[in-house]
Short mmCIF file of C-alpha atoms and ligand atoms in Angstrom, two decimals:
data_model
loop_
_atom_site.label_atom_id
_atom_site.label_comp_id
_atom_site.label_asym_id
_atom_site.label_seq_id
_atom_site.Cartn_x
_atom_site.Cartn_y
_atom_site.Cartn_z
CA MET A 137 41.01 0.25 47.94
CA SER A 138 37.55 1.72 47.80
CA GLU A 139 35.25 0.12 50.39
CA ARG A 140 33.74 2.28 53.15
CA THR A 141 32.84 1.14 56.64
CA GLY A 142 30.28 2.13 59.32
CA ASN A 143 30.20 5.70 60.45
CA VAL A 144 33.76 6.47 59.44
CA ARG A 145 33.83 9.55 57.23
CA ARG A 146 36.48 9.64 54.54
CA VAL A 147 38.14 12.62 52.93
CA VAL A 148 40.46 12.28 49.96
CA VAL A 149 43.01 15.09 49.64
CA ILE A 150 44.57 15.41 46.18
CA GLY A 151 48.05 16.98 46.18
CA GLY A 152 50.68 16.64 48.88
CA GLY A 153 52.10 20.16 48.79
CA VAL A 154 51.92 22.36 51.85
CA SER A 155 48.23 23.09 51.15
CA GLY A 156 47.16 19.44 50.99
CA LEU A 157 49.30 18.30 53.93
CA ALA A 158 48.31 21.16 56.22
CA THR A 159 44.63 20.65 55.34
CA ALA A 160 44.91 16.93 56.13
CA LEU A 161 46.42 17.67 59.54
CA ARG A 162 43.81 20.29 60.38
CA LEU A 163 41.05 17.92 59.25
CA LEU A 164 42.22 15.21 61.65
CA GLU A 165 42.62 17.64 64.54
CA GLY A 166 39.25 19.23 63.91
CA ALA A 167 37.57 15.84 63.59
CA ALA A 168 38.94 14.74 66.96
CA ALA A 169 37.65 17.92 68.55
CA ARG A 170 34.20 17.30 67.06
CA ARG A 171 34.25 13.57 67.90
CA LEU A 172 33.94 12.74 64.24
CA ASP A 173 35.36 9.42 63.11
CA LEU A 174 37.50 10.46 60.16
CA ARG A 175 39.99 8.91 57.79
CA VAL A 176 42.05 11.06 55.45
CA ASP A 177 43.93 9.87 52.37
CA VAL A 178 46.47 12.22 50.78
CA LEU A 179 47.34 11.37 47.18
CA GLU A 180 50.51 12.88 45.73
CA SER A 181 51.71 12.17 42.19
CA ALA A 182 55.41 12.87 42.92
CA PRO A 183 57.60 10.36 44.75
CA ASP A 184 57.93 12.82 47.66
CA PHE A 185 55.59 15.15 49.50
CA GLY A 186 56.08 18.91 49.70
CA GLY A 187 55.19 20.27 46.25
CA ASN A 188 57.17 23.47 45.75
CA LEU A 189 58.80 23.17 49.16
CA ARG A 190 61.91 21.14 48.39
CA THR A 191 65.44 21.69 49.58
CA LEU A 192 68.44 20.08 47.97
CA ALA A 193 71.39 19.56 50.34
CA ARG A 194 74.66 18.98 48.50
CA ASP A 195 78.29 19.25 49.65
CA GLY A 196 77.50 21.91 52.24
CA TRP A 197 75.15 23.87 49.94
CA ARG A 198 71.45 24.11 50.74
CA LEU A 199 69.43 24.93 47.64
CA GLU A 200 65.76 25.84 47.56
CA TRP A 201 63.77 24.54 44.61
CA GLY A 202 60.92 27.00 45.27
CA PRO A 203 60.28 29.34 48.19
CA ASN A 204 63.18 30.60 50.27
CA GLY A 205 61.11 31.60 53.26
CA PHE A 206 57.92 33.00 54.72
CA LEU A 207 57.03 36.07 56.76
CA ASP A 208 56.33 35.58 60.46
CA ASN A 209 53.16 37.66 60.34
CA GLU A 210 50.62 34.92 59.62
CA PRO A 211 49.20 33.42 62.84
CA ALA A 212 48.10 30.22 61.07
CA THR A 213 51.69 29.52 60.02
CA LEU A 214 53.01 30.24 63.50
CA ARG A 215 50.39 27.87 64.95
CA LEU A 216 51.41 25.16 62.50
CA VAL A 217 55.12 25.59 63.23
CA GLU A 218 54.37 25.33 66.94
CA ARG A 219 52.08 22.33 66.44
CA LEU A 220 54.81 20.53 64.49
CA ASP A 221 57.36 21.35 67.18
CA LEU A 222 59.49 23.22 64.66
CA ASN A 223 60.08 26.40 66.67
CA GLY A 224 63.61 25.27 67.49
CA GLU A 225 64.32 24.82 63.77
CA LEU A 226 63.26 28.31 62.73
CA VAL A 227 65.91 30.64 61.35
CA ARG A 228 65.34 34.36 61.04
CA SER A 229 66.71 36.27 58.07
CA SER A 230 69.74 38.42 58.83
CA ASP A 231 69.31 42.13 59.53
CA ALA A 232 71.32 42.84 56.40
CA ALA A 233 68.49 41.26 54.40
CA ARG A 234 66.38 44.36 55.02
CA ARG A 235 68.47 46.15 52.40
CA ARG A 236 67.04 45.52 48.97
CA PHE A 237 68.37 46.59 45.61
CA LEU A 238 67.09 47.44 42.16
CA VAL A 239 68.94 47.37 38.89
CA VAL A 240 68.47 50.78 37.30
CA GLY A 241 70.47 52.06 34.35
CA GLY A 242 72.53 48.88 34.49
CA ARG A 243 73.68 49.57 38.08
CA LEU A 244 72.69 48.22 41.49
CA ARG A 245 70.79 50.85 43.48
CA GLU A 246 69.54 50.48 47.05
CA ILE A 247 65.78 50.84 47.51
CA PRO A 248 65.05 53.67 49.94
CA ALA A 249 63.53 52.05 53.04
CA SER A 250 62.43 55.13 54.98
CA PRO A 251 60.83 58.51 54.15
CA PRO A 252 64.12 60.44 54.65
CA ALA A 253 65.93 57.93 52.41
CA PHE A 254 63.20 58.35 49.80
CA LEU A 255 63.60 62.13 49.84
CA LYS A 256 67.38 61.80 49.46
CA THR A 257 67.52 59.12 46.77
CA ASP A 258 68.18 60.10 43.17
CA LEU A 259 66.33 57.02 41.92
CA PHE A 260 63.38 59.36 41.40
CA THR A 261 63.34 62.86 39.90
CA PRO A 262 62.04 65.67 42.15
CA ARG A 263 58.90 65.68 40.04
CA ALA A 264 58.35 61.93 40.55
CA LYS A 265 58.88 62.39 44.30
CA LEU A 266 56.29 65.16 44.40
CA ARG A 267 53.89 62.89 42.55
CA VAL A 268 54.44 60.16 45.16
CA LEU A 269 53.82 62.63 48.00
CA GLY A 270 50.71 63.80 46.11
CA GLU A 271 49.20 60.40 46.92
CA LEU A 272 47.64 62.10 49.93
CA LEU A 273 45.52 64.19 47.58
CA VAL A 274 44.43 61.48 45.15
CA PRO A 275 40.71 60.82 45.70
CA ARG A 276 39.58 57.35 46.72
CA ARG A 277 38.16 55.26 43.87
CA ARG A 278 34.42 54.96 44.21
CA ASP A 279 34.07 51.37 43.00
CA LEU A 280 36.64 49.78 45.34
CA GLY A 281 35.86 46.27 46.52
CA ARG A 282 33.53 45.40 43.62
CA ALA A 283 35.99 43.35 41.54
CA ALA A 284 34.21 40.05 42.22
CA ASP A 285 30.84 41.48 41.08
CA ASP A 286 32.06 43.65 38.26
CA PRO A 287 35.35 42.64 36.60
CA ALA A 288 35.40 45.98 34.76
CA THR A 289 36.34 47.60 38.09
CA ASP A 290 39.22 45.15 38.65
CA GLU A 291 42.27 47.39 38.46
CA SER A 292 45.74 46.01 37.68
CA VAL A 293 48.54 46.48 40.21
CA TRP A 294 50.34 48.75 37.74
CA GLU A 295 47.25 50.87 37.07
CA PHE A 296 46.66 51.25 40.81
CA GLY A 297 50.28 52.33 41.33
CA ARG A 298 50.14 54.79 38.44
CA ARG A 299 46.86 56.27 39.69
CA ARG A 300 47.91 56.71 43.31
CA LEU A 301 51.70 57.12 43.20
CA GLY A 302 52.58 58.01 39.63
CA ARG A 303 54.04 56.22 36.65
CA ASP A 304 57.68 56.36 37.79
CA PHE A 305 56.86 54.68 41.11
CA ALA A 306 54.77 52.02 39.36
CA GLU A 307 57.57 51.29 36.93
CA LEU A 308 60.50 51.31 39.33
CA MET A 309 58.94 49.86 42.47
CA LEU A 310 55.70 47.98 41.79
CA ASP A 311 56.72 46.33 38.54
CA PRO A 312 59.80 44.62 40.11
CA MET A 313 57.96 43.87 43.36
CA VAL A 314 55.35 41.89 41.41
CA LYS A 315 58.15 40.01 39.64
CA GLY A 316 59.63 39.16 43.03
CA ILE A 317 56.39 37.76 44.43
CA PHE A 318 54.49 36.34 41.45
CA GLY A 319 57.20 36.17 38.80
CA GLY A 320 54.47 38.17 37.08
CA ASP A 321 53.62 41.35 35.22
CA ALA A 322 52.10 44.18 37.30
CA ARG A 323 50.11 45.23 34.23
CA ARG A 324 48.43 41.82 34.09
CA LEU A 325 47.75 41.18 37.76
CA SER A 326 44.59 42.09 39.64
CA LEU A 327 45.25 44.30 42.65
CA ALA A 328 42.12 43.05 44.41
CA ALA A 329 43.10 39.39 43.99
CA ALA A 330 46.86 39.64 44.41
CA PHE A 331 47.07 42.37 47.07
CA PRO A 332 43.59 42.64 48.64
CA ARG A 333 45.01 44.54 51.61
CA MET A 334 45.84 47.48 49.34
CA VAL A 335 42.20 47.78 48.31
CA GLU A 336 41.14 47.70 51.98
CA LEU A 337 43.67 50.38 52.90
CA GLU A 338 42.48 52.73 50.18
CA ARG A 339 38.85 52.02 51.01
CA ASP A 340 39.27 52.51 54.76
CA HIS A 341 41.74 55.40 54.83
CA GLY A 342 41.37 57.10 51.43
CA SER A 343 45.16 57.20 51.06
CA LEU A 344 48.01 54.73 51.49
CA PHE A 345 50.09 57.25 53.43
CA ARG A 346 47.24 57.94 55.83
CA ALA A 347 46.77 54.18 56.19
CA LEU A 348 50.45 53.63 56.97
CA ALA A 349 50.40 56.43 59.53
CA ALA A 350 47.31 54.95 61.21
CA ILE A 351 48.83 51.47 61.28
CA SER A 352 52.11 52.61 62.77
CA LYS A 353 50.20 54.65 65.43
CA GLN A 354 48.15 51.56 66.30
CA ARG A 355 51.31 49.44 66.53
CA LYS A 356 52.95 51.94 68.86
CA ARG A 357 49.85 52.03 71.08
CA ALA A 358 49.33 48.29 71.29
CA ALA A 359 51.67 46.43 73.59
CA ASP A 360 50.92 43.27 71.61
CA ALA A 361 51.81 44.82 68.29
CA GLY A 362 52.15 41.33 66.84
CA PRO A 363 54.91 39.87 64.73
CA SER A 364 56.71 42.25 62.46
CA GLY A 365 56.74 40.39 59.20
CA THR A 366 60.34 39.23 59.12
CA LEU A 367 61.38 36.55 56.65
CA HIS A 368 62.00 33.14 58.25
CA SER A 369 62.96 29.67 57.13
CA PHE A 370 64.14 26.48 58.83
CA ARG A 371 67.69 25.47 59.66
CA ASP A 372 67.60 22.66 57.07
CA GLY A 373 65.56 24.66 54.54
CA MET A 374 61.91 24.94 53.63
CA ALA A 375 61.52 21.19 53.06
CA ALA A 376 61.53 20.83 56.86
CA LEU A 377 57.90 21.97 56.91
CA PRO A 378 56.33 19.32 54.62
CA ALA A 379 58.70 16.72 56.10
CA ALA A 380 57.34 17.43 59.59
CA LEU A 381 53.77 17.47 58.28
CA ALA A 382 54.21 14.12 56.56
CA ARG A 383 55.88 12.64 59.67
CA THR A 384 53.03 13.79 61.90
CA LEU A 385 50.38 12.50 59.52
CA ARG A 386 52.11 9.14 59.14
CA ALA A 387 52.12 8.75 62.93
CA ASP A 388 48.32 9.10 62.94
CA ALA A 389 46.50 5.85 62.23
CA ARG A 390 43.62 7.85 60.71
CA ALA A 391 45.82 9.15 57.86
CA VAL A 392 47.14 7.35 54.79
CA LEU A 393 49.76 9.08 52.65
CA GLY A 394 50.10 7.79 49.12
CA ALA A 395 53.11 9.04 47.16
CA GLY A 396 53.39 8.30 43.44
CA ALA A 397 49.58 8.34 43.20
CA ASP A 398 48.84 10.27 40.01
CA VAL A 399 45.17 11.24 40.11
CA THR A 400 43.47 11.16 36.73
CA SER A 401 39.83 11.90 37.49
CA VAL A 402 37.30 12.80 40.14
CA SER A 403 33.73 11.63 39.69
CA ARG A 404 30.57 11.17 41.72
CA ASP A 405 28.42 8.13 42.36
CA GLY A 406 25.35 9.30 44.25
CA GLY A 407 26.65 10.89 47.45
CA THR A 408 30.08 9.26 47.13
CA TRP A 409 33.12 10.90 45.55
CA ARG A 410 35.41 8.64 43.53
CA VAL A 411 39.03 9.48 42.82
CA ARG A 412 40.82 7.47 40.16
CA THR A 413 44.60 7.18 39.77
CA ALA A 414 46.76 6.43 36.74
CA ASP A 415 47.37 2.83 37.90
CA GLY A 416 43.62 2.17 37.68
CA ALA A 417 42.93 2.24 41.44
CA THR A 418 39.94 4.09 42.90
CA LEU A 419 39.40 5.66 46.26
CA ASP A 420 35.99 6.68 47.57
CA GLY A 421 35.25 9.48 49.98
CA ASP A 422 32.49 11.58 51.48
CA ALA A 423 34.47 14.64 50.46
CA VAL A 424 37.39 15.54 48.22
CA VAL A 425 39.78 18.42 48.82
CA HIS A 426 41.54 19.12 45.54
CA ALA A 427 44.78 20.82 46.61
CA ALA A 428 46.78 20.34 43.40
CA PRO A 429 47.07 23.31 41.00
CA ALA A 430 43.98 24.53 39.10
CA HIS A 431 45.25 23.15 35.79
CA ALA A 432 45.39 19.66 37.34
CA ALA A 433 41.90 20.10 38.83
CA ALA A 434 40.66 21.21 35.39
CA ALA A 435 41.85 17.95 33.87
CA HIS A 436 40.44 15.79 36.68
CA LEU A 437 36.99 17.43 36.60
CA ARG A 438 36.56 17.67 32.82
CA ASP A 439 33.99 14.86 32.54
CA LEU A 440 32.20 15.72 35.78
CA ASP A 441 31.64 19.42 35.06
CA PRO A 442 33.05 20.81 31.82
CA ALA A 443 32.05 24.38 32.75
CA LEU A 444 33.93 24.20 36.06
CA SER A 445 36.88 22.62 34.30
CA GLY A 446 36.92 25.48 31.76
CA LEU A 447 36.93 28.08 34.54
CA LEU A 448 39.85 26.33 36.25
CA ASP A 449 41.76 26.03 32.99
CA GLY A 450 41.54 29.80 32.64
CA ILE A 451 43.81 30.44 35.64
CA PRO A 452 47.18 30.96 33.98
CA TYR A 453 50.56 29.93 35.32
CA VAL A 454 53.95 31.26 34.22
CA PRO A 455 57.11 29.24 33.65
CA MET A 456 60.20 30.06 35.68
CA ALA A 457 63.77 28.86 35.99
CA VAL A 458 65.64 29.18 39.26
CA ILE A 459 69.38 29.20 38.62
CA ALA A 460 71.43 28.64 41.77
CA LEU A 461 75.03 29.84 41.45
CA GLY A 462 77.69 29.23 44.10
CA TYR A 463 80.95 31.18 44.12
CA ALA A 464 84.07 31.39 46.20
CA ARG A 465 83.64 34.55 48.32
CA GLY A 466 86.75 36.05 46.76
CA ASP A 467 85.27 35.70 43.28
CA VAL A 468 82.41 38.13 44.01
CA ALA A 469 83.50 41.74 44.37
CA HIS A 470 80.13 42.97 45.73
CA ASP A 471 79.73 42.88 49.53
CA LEU A 472 76.33 41.11 49.13
CA ASP A 473 75.11 43.02 52.14
CA GLY A 474 71.39 42.69 51.49
CA PHE A 475 68.48 40.54 50.36
CA GLY A 476 69.14 40.69 46.67
CA MET A 477 68.05 42.59 43.63
CA LEU A 478 65.00 42.96 41.43
CA ILE A 479 65.04 44.15 37.86
CA PRO A 480 62.31 46.43 36.46
CA THR A 481 60.93 45.50 33.04
CA CYS A 482 62.26 48.74 31.52
CA GLU A 483 65.83 47.41 32.04
CA ARG A 484 65.16 44.73 29.41
CA SER A 485 67.14 42.14 31.39
CA ARG A 486 66.83 38.40 30.81
CA LEU A 487 66.49 37.87 34.57
CA LEU A 488 63.65 38.78 36.92
CA GLY A 489 66.06 39.22 39.82
CA ALA A 490 68.44 37.42 42.15
CA LEU A 491 68.47 36.57 45.85
CA TRP A 492 71.73 36.69 47.78
CA THR A 493 70.69 33.57 49.58
CA SER A 494 73.76 33.05 51.77
CA SER A 495 73.39 36.63 53.05
CA ILE A 496 69.75 36.05 53.99
CA PHE A 497 70.00 32.81 55.97
CA PRO A 498 72.95 31.17 57.65
CA GLY A 499 74.11 27.72 56.55
CA ARG A 500 73.13 27.99 52.89
CA ALA A 501 76.71 27.80 51.54
CA PRO A 502 79.91 26.13 52.77
CA ASP A 503 82.44 28.35 54.56
CA GLY A 504 84.18 30.77 52.25
CA ARG A 505 81.48 30.44 49.58
CA VAL A 506 78.39 32.48 48.66
CA LEU A 507 75.11 31.37 47.12
CA LEU A 508 72.91 33.32 44.70
CA HIS A 509 69.48 32.26 43.43
CA CYS A 510 68.67 33.88 40.08
CA MET A 511 65.13 33.91 38.67
CA ALA A 512 64.25 33.96 34.97
CA GLY A 513 60.99 33.58 33.05
CA GLY A 514 57.56 34.95 33.82
CA PRO A 515 55.02 36.30 31.30
CA GLY A 516 57.67 38.38 29.55
CA ASP A 517 59.76 35.30 28.77
CA PRO A 518 57.32 32.44 28.18
CA HIS A 519 59.91 30.29 26.36
CA VAL A 520 62.53 30.48 29.09
CA LEU A 521 62.53 26.71 29.59
CA ASP A 522 63.42 26.09 25.94
CA ASP A 523 66.99 26.94 27.00
CA ASP A 524 69.08 24.08 28.35
CA ASP A 525 70.74 24.32 31.75
CA GLY A 526 74.01 25.54 30.27
CA ALA A 527 72.29 28.39 28.43
CA LEU A 528 70.35 29.38 31.56
CA ARG A 529 73.56 29.38 33.58
CA ASP A 530 75.33 31.51 30.94
CA ARG A 531 72.45 33.96 30.88
CA ALA A 532 72.52 34.39 34.68
CA VAL A 533 76.30 34.73 34.85
CA ALA A 534 76.35 37.23 31.98
CA GLU A 535 73.70 39.42 33.66
CA LEU A 536 75.36 39.35 37.09
CA ARG A 537 79.01 39.54 36.09
CA GLY A 538 79.18 43.30 35.66
CA LEU A 539 76.57 44.14 38.30
CA MET A 540 78.22 42.20 41.09
CA GLY A 541 81.79 41.84 39.95
CA LEU A 542 81.80 38.09 39.38
CA ARG A 543 85.15 36.54 38.49
CA GLY A 544 85.94 33.09 37.17
CA GLU A 545 83.59 30.17 37.01
CA PRO A 546 80.86 29.33 39.55
CA ALA A 547 81.78 26.59 42.02
CA LEU A 548 78.21 25.31 41.87
CA VAL A 549 75.43 25.48 39.31
CA GLN A 550 71.98 23.98 39.78
CA VAL A 551 68.95 24.80 37.65
CA PHE A 552 65.41 24.20 38.89
CA ARG A 553 62.76 24.19 36.18
CA HIS A 554 59.16 25.20 36.90
CA PRO A 555 57.01 24.80 33.75
CA ARG A 556 54.04 26.14 35.74
CA ALA A 557 55.60 28.04 38.61
CA ILE A 558 53.08 30.45 40.10
CA ALA A 559 49.40 31.17 39.39
CA GLN A 560 48.75 34.60 37.90
CA TYR A 561 45.70 36.30 39.38
CA GLU A 562 44.79 38.29 36.29
CA PRO A 563 42.08 40.97 36.32
CA GLY A 564 38.81 39.05 36.51
CA HIS A 565 40.26 36.45 38.92
CA LEU A 566 37.85 37.25 41.76
CA ALA A 567 34.86 37.14 39.42
CA ARG A 568 36.16 33.80 38.14
CA LEU A 569 36.39 32.50 41.72
CA ARG A 570 32.80 33.53 42.27
CA ARG A 571 31.71 31.53 39.22
CA ILE A 572 33.80 28.58 40.42
CA ASP A 573 32.10 28.76 43.83
CA ALA A 574 28.71 28.81 42.12
CA ARG A 575 29.59 25.57 40.27
CA LEU A 576 30.91 24.00 43.49
CA ALA A 577 27.63 24.79 45.24
CA GLY A 578 26.07 22.19 42.95
CA LEU A 579 28.78 19.65 43.83
CA PRO A 580 28.58 19.34 47.63
CA GLY A 581 31.62 17.62 49.11
CA LEU A 582 34.03 18.85 46.44
CA HIS A 583 36.46 21.55 47.62
CA LEU A 584 39.27 23.37 45.82
CA SER A 585 42.26 24.61 47.74
CA GLY A 586 45.83 25.78 47.23
CA SER A 587 47.80 28.58 45.68
CA SER A 588 45.76 28.79 42.48
CA TYR A 589 42.93 30.61 44.17
CA ARG A 590 43.23 32.92 47.18
CA GLY A 591 46.90 33.65 47.76
CA VAL A 592 50.15 32.26 46.38
CA SER A 593 52.36 32.56 49.45
CA VAL A 594 53.14 29.68 51.78
CA ASN A 595 51.39 31.73 54.48
CA ALA A 596 48.24 32.09 52.38
CA CYS A 597 48.19 28.34 51.71
CA ILE A 598 48.50 27.52 55.41
CA LYS A 599 45.88 30.07 56.38
CA GLU A 600 43.50 28.59 53.84
CA SER A 601 44.15 25.06 55.13
CA GLU A 602 42.49 26.04 58.42
CA THR A 603 39.39 27.55 56.84
CA MET A 604 39.17 24.73 54.31
CA ALA A 605 39.36 22.02 57.00
CA ALA A 606 36.68 23.79 59.04
CA ALA A 607 34.38 24.04 56.00
CA VAL A 608 34.81 20.34 55.13
CA LEU A 609 34.19 19.27 58.73
CA ASP A 610 31.12 21.48 59.05
CA ARG A 611 29.61 19.67 56.13
CA LEU A 612 30.61 16.22 57.30
CA ALA A 613 29.44 16.90 60.86
CA ALA A 614 26.05 18.04 59.61
CA ALA A 615 25.59 14.67 57.92
CA ALA A 616 27.30 12.38 60.46
CA PRO A 617 24.98 10.22 62.53
CA GLY A 618 25.56 10.70 66.24
CA ALA A 619 28.23 13.34 65.79
CA GLU A 620 28.10 16.64 67.65
CA GLY A 621 25.74 18.90 65.76
CA GLY A 622 24.94 16.03 63.36
CA THR A 623 21.65 14.48 62.45
CA ALA A 624 21.00 11.10 64.09
C1 LIG B 900 60.25 29.48 42.28
C2 LIG B 900 59.23 29.77 43.34
C3 LIG B 900 59.57 30.59 44.39
C4 LIG B 900 58.62 30.87 45.39
N1 LIG B 900 58.98 31.65 46.45
C5 LIG B 900 58.13 31.83 47.47
C6 LIG B 900 58.55 32.48 48.67
O1 LIG B 900 59.70 32.88 48.81
N2 LIG B 900 57.63 32.61 49.68
C7 LIG B 900 56.36 32.13 49.58
O2 LIG B 900 55.57 32.28 50.52
N3 LIG B 900 55.94 31.47 48.46
C8 LIG B 900 56.79 31.31 47.42
N4 LIG B 900 56.40 30.60 46.31
C9 LIG B 900 55.02 30.13 46.22
C10 LIG B 900 54.79 28.85 47.06
O3 LIG B 900 55.86 28.00 46.93
C11 LIG B 900 53.57 28.11 46.56
O4 LIG B 900 52.50 28.93 46.30
C12 LIG B 900 53.12 27.03 47.53
O5 LIG B 900 54.20 26.20 47.85
C13 LIG B 900 51.97 26.27 46.91
O6 LIG B 900 51.65 25.15 47.69
P1 LIG B 900 50.46 24.19 47.23
O7 LIG B 900 50.46 23.05 48.15
O8 LIG B 900 49.22 24.99 47.08
O9 LIG B 900 50.84 23.75 45.75
P2 LIG B 900 52.06 22.85 45.24
O10 LIG B 900 53.28 23.09 46.04
O11 LIG B 900 52.10 23.06 43.77
O12 LIG B 900 51.58 21.38 45.57
C14 LIG B 900 50.62 20.73 44.78
C15 LIG B 900 50.94 19.26 44.78
O13 LIG B 900 49.97 18.60 43.97
C16 LIG B 900 50.64 17.56 43.31
N5 LIG B 900 49.87 17.13 42.13
C17 LIG B 900 49.76 17.76 40.94
N6 LIG B 900 49.02 17.01 40.10
C18 LIG B 900 48.65 15.90 40.78
C19 LIG B 900 47.89 14.74 40.44
N7 LIG B 900 47.38 14.56 39.21
N8 LIG B 900 47.71 13.78 41.40
C20 LIG B 900 48.25 13.91 42.63
N9 LIG B 900 48.99 14.99 42.99
C21 LIG B 900 49.17 15.97 42.08
C22 LIG B 900 51.99 18.16 42.93
O14 LIG B 900 52.95 17.16 42.64
C23 LIG B 900 52.31 18.95 44.17
O15 LIG B 900 53.07 18.21 45.10
C24 LIG B 900 57.33 30.32 45.29
C25 LIG B 900 56.99 29.47 44.23
C26 LIG B 900 57.93 29.19 43.27
C27 LIG B 900 57.56 28.27 42.14
#
């Protein structure tokens, strides 16, 4: 399994989620363009590829294990979809999905989506509204953009919201938004790591309102305003993306996909990287892209570099349960005309929120039925997975019954358990990444990729796959005899 031949360069990719698969594809494409003779092995511990992107199709229901969709505002994702010939499979979220709801005071309340709606809503007191409008007058922080150098300046999302928009806005809007994206706690998430664009906007415009005004002016001026950021998925669900990636890679003689290959360690023998799997096999490469979560990388690198392993171990993940509930349409009184609902921490609910999945995308439930995906867990409920499926179902039904007028028993129940669902970029994350990069500088050929580091969304993972592949190829090309730009 481990011999190496001639001038062929070998890269071992660990983890067959969207990050690993997309990186493997970009590596092969980039190698061809650079006339580099490359072989890529992708090792995935699960029986199937895709990581979090899994769709369960059952009796006319289509259930997402992890992500429900992605925004169409990331060029790297659009390029990948095009490359995989998946444009015809794309489905756009319904217009109704633009309406989003909060649970406040035990009732469903629509989130105001425009300035006039914000002025009219009674979600906020007049005083809280004035405080939000006062954002224009809040001075710019002087130490913006220094979080990687000085963790003391690394503001939490909640603290940023409180400082610029007031406590009520932070509590009612930012707190649930962070639950919706990270399953996390706005008070324990770094703004600079989780939402770097916000830091740029404050730095460049001095105010979020001024930034929004400038952006919308630019959009109006530019004929090519670019994609709008609408949620999309695929007709058969999100699993279509890794399935197409795996198909394309399998059709390429330069790629080998190994499912059920549980990596146990990564070591180095001179200039060669050695990856060992649980069945005792080894695979050698000129480079390794570790695209499994940071906690897995920490375990694999413990003997090689204990300091690096410790840094990786310090990136926390939260547990989550996704509880899919299917109902007969007539058993849900609410019109479900929207995306779903998020629940602020101050409501003390046992759910983070719920998506009205069958209202967002067509074909997610059989005719006459509706599908809801409820989320529970996160840092506020670290023992969520101690509950069995029945208890999780009961918890979701109990929370939604009054809010949405549920009657009778669900026609479908499916619980998806995520012991380590989503990485939490806590304050200090960027400084940690800098220290990780410093360790990696002493380990040339070892690369870390995936949602643990520089963005948790599917879009962020795909974007990183392009930069990661380019970085790996740059290094290989520099050392490849006879290759373009290489040393002979
Ligand atoms: C419940 C939930 C909802 C989400 N919703 C959204 C959403 O709506 N939109 C969005 O953009 N993002 C969403 N995300 C985030 C998104 O799904 C992930 O960030 C993204 O899929 C991560 O991809 P990845 O390839 O980096 O990691 P993963 O998908 O975790 O893939 C890593 C792979 O490495 C493998 N692996 C682990 N250990 C080993 C080992 N020892 N040897 C070999 N292989 C190993 C794993 O089996 C896995 O297949 C959601 C995540 C969750 C959990």
